[in-house]
């Protein structure tokens, strides 16, 4: 398996790997050296059995992305992705040859995620069948496929407000679409990456797997069955959220979590706490941070706010306003990072204000927690649309004409989620999806059957082809 060097990309891969190991396969995960560096900085992992060489039963190997460890990979994303696309295939190919020659093992499949699509070219060069783990909703898979293959009209510079009608989905306005399909998208390399990926998909991939489950997105999954099927094998979340043994979890942490938040949650009453977290990449403006802080001071609810320190800080972006922590010390708690699955599973939680990254979305769905959506970019606007109009487990914050979500908007949304006329519906729908997720991953459930089918096909393909690794 090969993953982009982000915690949100590596952990779903590791959890899929754990499931494949349980079905009798041997699995290795490769990523770039920066991932190793970040794991070391944060004391690597949640598992006592983990080292820098493995996580549980899965060996870890690393290759260079062409930059030194101190380089700011987010400063020029286009340049980084272009460089990775050039040096990554060479370094990964060499790593694979060395690793498997030394271990004298046969390589029967390579699985990558969509942000390193060139891995499929490496697999083809080595004569190895490849699969992709799609790490966003199946709804996004359908949108990108239809956009890249020109199966639907999408917004253009000439018609930027065009709505999109896609089978299995509600009508999508511009604000509901992933940022990479919009004419305003500033990241040309990522738009090209997805376009190339979906145009060449049938040539490159034997299997497309998804970190979702059939019961969550049935209509859109069915809509792709005749174009290019996608098999849900998730949700690939910590087992504790699925009612399974916490010790079975596998994953890495690239930022050190503050466990003090769990002690604080234990002191709060049930269904009372507003939890806010905007992921590892989002950095909000100083004006937006001020609006959120004002809203939290004005509401009559305890709050837990995760404010991750920017890796490369600038001005006051991403920082709580001066004096806020002291002013609200009897009401809430601000931490730099937290063990999110444990927080979402805590009975004190009332709702989750989230950027709608797909990992966070799956975790809150599996925990049965209502959502207030605050999307920023990439798949998040579409995820927010799913939250409000498909899953019906929450609502979406609306920015003003200046692009700022005001404190009044935040306050109104919190009250609507907790005590508004639809609050019980949000809770009921969230609990129904929670139970559906558990059924999907249980023995004989929809995702379990899809994983077993994938394993059977890999084993059958390997036995037919014999040795697959090129010398």
PDB file of C-alpha atoms in Angstrom, residues 275-444:
ATOM      1  CA  UNK A 275     -16.906  20.240  20.148  1.00  0.00           C
ATOM      2  CA  UNK A 276     -15.047  22.257  17.487  1.00  0.00           C
ATOM      3  CA  UNK A 277     -12.181  20.985  15.343  1.00  0.00           C
ATOM      4  CA  UNK A 278     -11.169  21.988  11.823  1.00  0.00           C
ATOM      5  CA  UNK A 279      -8.597  19.311  11.063  1.00  0.00           C
ATOM      6  CA  UNK A 280      -4.843  19.416  10.600  1.00  0.00           C
ATOM      7  CA  UNK A 281      -4.595  21.677   7.526  1.00  0.00           C
ATOM      8  CA  UNK A 282      -7.246  24.396   7.882  1.00  0.00           C
ATOM      9  CA  UNK A 283      -5.961  27.734   9.225  1.00  0.00           C
ATOM     10  CA  UNK A 284      -8.792  30.237   9.787  1.00  0.00           C
ATOM     11  CA  UNK A 285      -8.352  33.990   9.469  1.00  0.00           C
ATOM     12  CA  UNK A 286      -8.021  36.153  12.573  1.00  0.00           C
ATOM     13  CA  UNK A 287     -11.444  37.680  11.821  1.00  0.00           C
ATOM     14  CA  UNK A 288     -13.065  34.241  11.588  1.00  0.00           C
ATOM     15  CA  UNK A 289     -11.382  33.086  14.814  1.00  0.00           C
ATOM     16  CA  UNK A 290     -12.736  36.198  16.538  1.00  0.00           C
ATOM     17  CA  UNK A 291     -16.290  35.465  15.344  1.00  0.00           C
ATOM     18  CA  UNK A 292     -16.147  31.867  16.611  1.00  0.00           C
ATOM     19  CA  UNK A 293     -14.689  32.971  19.940  1.00  0.00           C
ATOM     20  CA  UNK A 294     -17.455  35.571  20.388  1.00  0.00           C
ATOM     21  CA  UNK A 295     -20.114  32.945  19.636  1.00  0.00           C
ATOM     22  CA  UNK A 296     -18.665  30.527  22.181  1.00  0.00           C
ATOM     23  CA  UNK A 297     -18.630  33.240  24.855  1.00  0.00           C
ATOM     24  CA  UNK A 298     -22.259  34.121  24.119  1.00  0.00           C
ATOM     25  CA  UNK A 299     -23.758  30.614  24.159  1.00  0.00           C
ATOM     26  CA  UNK A 300     -24.782  28.987  27.398  1.00  0.00           C
ATOM     27  CA  UNK A 301     -22.958  25.723  26.720  1.00  0.00           C
ATOM     28  CA  UNK A 302     -19.567  24.269  27.604  1.00  0.00           C
ATOM     29  CA  UNK A 303     -17.214  23.863  24.640  1.00  0.00           C
ATOM     30  CA  UNK A 304     -14.069  21.975  23.641  1.00  0.00           C
ATOM     31  CA  UNK A 305     -12.156  23.774  20.887  1.00  0.00           C
ATOM     32  CA  UNK A 306      -9.183  22.208  19.098  1.00  0.00           C
ATOM     33  CA  UNK A 307      -6.886  24.951  17.792  1.00  0.00           C
ATOM     34  CA  UNK A 308      -3.883  23.306  16.167  1.00  0.00           C
ATOM     35  CA  UNK A 309      -0.762  25.451  16.107  1.00  0.00           C
ATOM     36  CA  UNK A 310       0.080  26.183  12.447  1.00  0.00           C
ATOM     37  CA  UNK A 311       3.218  24.367  11.291  1.00  0.00           C
ATOM     38  CA  UNK A 312       4.375  27.576   9.596  1.00  0.00           C
ATOM     39  CA  UNK A 313       2.565  30.378  11.527  1.00  0.00           C
ATOM     40  CA  UNK A 314       1.841  33.815  10.029  1.00  0.00           C
ATOM     41  CA  UNK A 315       0.406  36.842  11.884  1.00  0.00           C
ATOM     42  CA  UNK A 316      -2.685  36.025  13.982  1.00  0.00           C
ATOM     43  CA  UNK A 317      -4.191  33.463  11.627  1.00  0.00           C
ATOM     44  CA  UNK A 318      -5.386  30.295  13.336  1.00  0.00           C
ATOM     45  CA  UNK A 319      -4.976  31.727  16.852  1.00  0.00           C
ATOM     46  CA  UNK A 320      -7.615  32.279  19.534  1.00  0.00           C
ATOM     47  CA  UNK A 321      -8.082  35.974  20.376  1.00  0.00           C
ATOM     48  CA  UNK A 322      -5.881  37.372  23.127  1.00  0.00           C
ATOM     49  CA  UNK A 323      -7.422  36.767  26.570  1.00  0.00           C
ATOM     50  CA  UNK A 324     -10.092  34.342  25.316  1.00  0.00           C
ATOM     51  CA  UNK A 325      -8.769  31.275  27.139  1.00  0.00           C
ATOM     52  CA  UNK A 326      -8.660  33.100  30.470  1.00  0.00           C
ATOM     53  CA  UNK A 327     -12.099  34.679  29.975  1.00  0.00           C
ATOM     54  CA  UNK A 328     -13.742  31.314  29.287  1.00  0.00           C
ATOM     55  CA  UNK A 329     -11.761  29.045  31.639  1.00  0.00           C
ATOM     56  CA  UNK A 330     -14.913  28.195  33.631  1.00  0.00           C
ATOM     57  CA  UNK A 331     -16.928  27.452  30.492  1.00  0.00           C
ATOM     58  CA  UNK A 332     -14.689  25.704  27.999  1.00  0.00           C
ATOM     59  CA  UNK A 333     -11.338  24.220  27.111  1.00  0.00           C
ATOM     60  CA  UNK A 334      -8.958  25.038  24.259  1.00  0.00           C
ATOM     61  CA  UNK A 335      -6.410  22.359  23.289  1.00  0.00           C
ATOM     62  CA  UNK A 336      -3.891  22.040  20.458  1.00  0.00           C
ATOM     63  CA  UNK A 337      -4.948  18.473  19.515  1.00  0.00           C
ATOM     64  CA  UNK A 338      -7.134  15.761  21.002  1.00  0.00           C
ATOM     65  CA  UNK A 339      -7.901  12.049  20.682  1.00  0.00           C
ATOM     66  CA  UNK A 340     -10.919  12.776  18.485  1.00  0.00           C
ATOM     67  CA  UNK A 341     -12.500   9.287  18.381  1.00  0.00           C
ATOM     68  CA  UNK A 342     -12.609   9.190  22.189  1.00  0.00           C
ATOM     69  CA  UNK A 343     -14.026  12.705  22.301  1.00  0.00           C
ATOM     70  CA  UNK A 344     -16.782  11.920  19.781  1.00  0.00           C
ATOM     71  CA  UNK A 345     -17.730   8.775  21.693  1.00  0.00           C
ATOM     72  CA  UNK A 346     -18.010  10.658  24.991  1.00  0.00           C
ATOM     73  CA  UNK A 347     -21.571  10.999  26.370  1.00  0.00           C
ATOM     74  CA  UNK A 348     -20.972  14.668  27.216  1.00  0.00           C
ATOM     75  CA  UNK A 349     -20.927  15.636  23.531  1.00  0.00           C
ATOM     76  CA  UNK A 350     -23.925  17.482  22.072  1.00  0.00           C
ATOM     77  CA  UNK A 351     -22.659  18.288  18.575  1.00  0.00           C
ATOM     78  CA  UNK A 352     -19.560  18.610  16.422  1.00  0.00           C
ATOM     79  CA  UNK A 353     -18.648  21.785  14.512  1.00  0.00           C
ATOM     80  CA  UNK A 354     -16.335  20.435  11.802  1.00  0.00           C
ATOM     81  CA  UNK A 355     -14.610  21.385   8.553  1.00  0.00           C
ATOM     82  CA  UNK A 356     -16.163  18.192   7.100  1.00  0.00           C
ATOM     83  CA  UNK A 357     -12.987  16.331   6.222  1.00  0.00           C
ATOM     84  CA  UNK A 358     -14.141  12.815   5.344  1.00  0.00           C
ATOM     85  CA  UNK A 359     -12.300  11.056   8.170  1.00  0.00           C
ATOM     86  CA  UNK A 360     -13.918  13.382  10.691  1.00  0.00           C
ATOM     87  CA  UNK A 361     -17.276  12.925   9.000  1.00  0.00           C
ATOM     88  CA  UNK A 362     -17.080   9.132   9.216  1.00  0.00           C
ATOM     89  CA  UNK A 363     -16.004   9.280  12.846  1.00  0.00           C
ATOM     90  CA  UNK A 364     -18.929  11.496  13.815  1.00  0.00           C
ATOM     91  CA  UNK A 365     -21.373   9.343  11.791  1.00  0.00           C
ATOM     92  CA  UNK A 366     -20.148   6.192  13.519  1.00  0.00           C
ATOM     93  CA  UNK A 367     -20.322   7.949  16.900  1.00  0.00           C
ATOM     94  CA  UNK A 368     -23.912   9.069  16.242  1.00  0.00           C
ATOM     95  CA  UNK A 369     -23.168  12.769  16.897  1.00  0.00           C
ATOM     96  CA  UNK A 370     -25.089  15.576  15.110  1.00  0.00           C
ATOM     97  CA  UNK A 371     -23.022  17.958  12.968  1.00  0.00           C
ATOM     98  CA  UNK A 372     -22.654  21.654  12.232  1.00  0.00           C
ATOM     99  CA  UNK A 373     -20.776  21.837   8.929  1.00  0.00           C
ATOM    100  CA  UNK A 374     -18.153  24.515   8.306  1.00  0.00           C
ATOM    101  CA  UNK A 375     -16.534  23.427   4.993  1.00  0.00           C
ATOM    102  CA  UNK A 376     -13.420  25.067   3.563  1.00  0.00           C
ATOM    103  CA  UNK A 377     -12.161  23.437   0.330  1.00  0.00           C
ATOM    104  CA  UNK A 378     -11.655  20.230  -1.720  1.00  0.00           C
ATOM    105  CA  UNK A 379     -14.423  17.675  -0.911  1.00  0.00           C
ATOM    106  CA  UNK A 380     -15.685  19.517   2.176  1.00  0.00           C
ATOM    107  CA  UNK A 381     -18.446  21.638   0.536  1.00  0.00           C
ATOM    108  CA  UNK A 382     -19.996  18.483  -0.943  1.00  0.00           C
ATOM    109  CA  UNK A 383     -19.646  16.671   2.388  1.00  0.00           C
ATOM    110  CA  UNK A 384     -21.509  19.551   4.024  1.00  0.00           C
ATOM    111  CA  UNK A 385     -24.289  19.169   1.446  1.00  0.00           C
ATOM    112  CA  UNK A 386     -24.487  15.457   2.291  1.00  0.00           C
ATOM    113  CA  UNK A 387     -24.699  16.265   6.009  1.00  0.00           C
ATOM    114  CA  UNK A 388     -27.641  18.595   5.580  1.00  0.00           C
ATOM    115  CA  UNK A 389     -29.626  17.161   2.667  1.00  0.00           C
ATOM    116  CA  UNK A 390     -28.719  13.463   2.289  1.00  0.00           C
ATOM    117  CA  UNK A 391     -27.656  12.098   5.680  1.00  0.00           C
ATOM    118  CA  UNK A 392     -29.816  14.715   7.482  1.00  0.00           C
ATOM    119  CA  UNK A 393     -27.668  14.674  10.612  1.00  0.00           C
ATOM    120  CA  UNK A 394     -27.079  18.403  10.894  1.00  0.00           C
ATOM    121  CA  UNK A 395     -26.886  21.774   9.189  1.00  0.00           C
ATOM    122  CA  UNK A 396     -24.422  24.015   7.400  1.00  0.00           C
ATOM    123  CA  UNK A 397     -22.995  27.370   8.427  1.00  0.00           C
ATOM    124  CA  UNK A 398     -23.436  30.132   5.853  1.00  0.00           C
ATOM    125  CA  UNK A 399     -20.788  32.867   5.397  1.00  0.00           C
ATOM    126  CA  UNK A 400     -21.744  36.507   4.821  1.00  0.00           C
ATOM    127  CA  UNK A 401     -20.809  38.536   1.734  1.00  0.00           C
ATOM    128  CA  UNK A 402     -17.286  39.000   3.122  1.00  0.00           C
ATOM    129  CA  UNK A 403     -16.784  35.245   3.410  1.00  0.00           C
ATOM    130  CA  UNK A 404     -17.006  35.268   7.199  1.00  0.00           C
ATOM    131  CA  UNK A 405     -19.374  33.115   9.242  1.00  0.00           C
ATOM    132  CA  UNK A 406     -20.594  35.578  11.855  1.00  0.00           C
ATOM    133  CA  UNK A 407     -20.918  34.872  15.558  1.00  0.00           C
ATOM    134  CA  UNK A 408     -24.708  35.265  15.198  1.00  0.00           C
ATOM    135  CA  UNK A 409     -24.755  32.503  12.547  1.00  0.00           C
ATOM    136  CA  UNK A 410     -22.725  30.175  14.784  1.00  0.00           C
ATOM    137  CA  UNK A 411     -24.899  30.884  17.831  1.00  0.00           C
ATOM    138  CA  UNK A 412     -28.136  30.355  15.888  1.00  0.00           C
ATOM    139  CA  UNK A 413     -26.882  27.052  14.460  1.00  0.00           C
ATOM    140  CA  UNK A 414     -25.841  25.706  17.852  1.00  0.00           C
ATOM    141  CA  UNK A 415     -29.227  26.450  19.351  1.00  0.00           C
ATOM    142  CA  UNK A 416     -30.991  24.917  16.344  1.00  0.00           C
ATOM    143  CA  UNK A 417     -28.977  21.691  16.626  1.00  0.00           C
ATOM    144  CA  UNK A 418     -29.419  21.343  20.390  1.00  0.00           C
ATOM    145  CA  UNK A 419     -32.962  22.539  21.004  1.00  0.00           C
ATOM    146  CA  UNK A 420     -34.522  23.579  17.682  1.00  0.00           C
ATOM    147  CA  UNK A 421     -37.585  21.937  16.096  1.00  0.00           C
ATOM    148  CA  UNK A 422     -35.422  19.474  14.104  1.00  0.00           C
ATOM    149  CA  UNK A 423     -32.975  18.644  16.908  1.00  0.00           C
ATOM    150  CA  UNK A 424     -34.556  15.279  17.700  1.00  0.00           C
ATOM    151  CA  UNK A 425     -34.584  14.360  13.998  1.00  0.00           C
ATOM    152  CA  UNK A 426     -30.850  15.082  13.739  1.00  0.00           C
ATOM    153  CA  UNK A 427     -30.166  12.843  16.746  1.00  0.00           C
ATOM    154  CA  UNK A 428     -32.435  10.067  15.471  1.00  0.00           C
ATOM    155  CA  UNK A 429     -30.881  10.069  11.989  1.00  0.00           C
ATOM    156  CA  UNK A 430     -27.366  10.093  13.472  1.00  0.00           C
ATOM    157  CA  UNK A 431     -28.147   7.068  15.637  1.00  0.00           C
ATOM    158  CA  UNK A 432     -29.632   5.161  12.681  1.00  0.00           C
ATOM    159  CA  UNK A 433     -26.446   5.696  10.647  1.00  0.00           C
ATOM    160  CA  UNK A 434     -24.358   4.671  13.653  1.00  0.00           C
ATOM    161  CA  UNK A 435     -26.119   1.298  13.778  1.00  0.00           C
ATOM    162  CA  UNK A 436     -25.930   0.870   9.985  1.00  0.00           C
ATOM    163  CA  UNK A 437     -22.160   1.432  10.070  1.00  0.00           C
ATOM    164  CA  UNK A 438     -21.713  -1.252  12.720  1.00  0.00           C
ATOM    165  CA  UNK A 439     -23.756  -3.708  10.690  1.00  0.00           C
ATOM    166  CA  UNK A 440     -21.709  -2.988   7.542  1.00  0.00           C
ATOM    167  CA  UNK A 441     -18.385  -3.956   9.156  1.00  0.00           C
ATOM    168  CA  UNK A 442     -19.732  -6.921  11.137  1.00  0.00           C
ATOM    169  CA  UNK A 443     -19.094 -10.445   9.868  1.00  0.00           C
ATOM    170  CA  UNK A 444     -21.207 -10.920   6.738  1.00  0.00           C
TER     171      UNK A 444
END
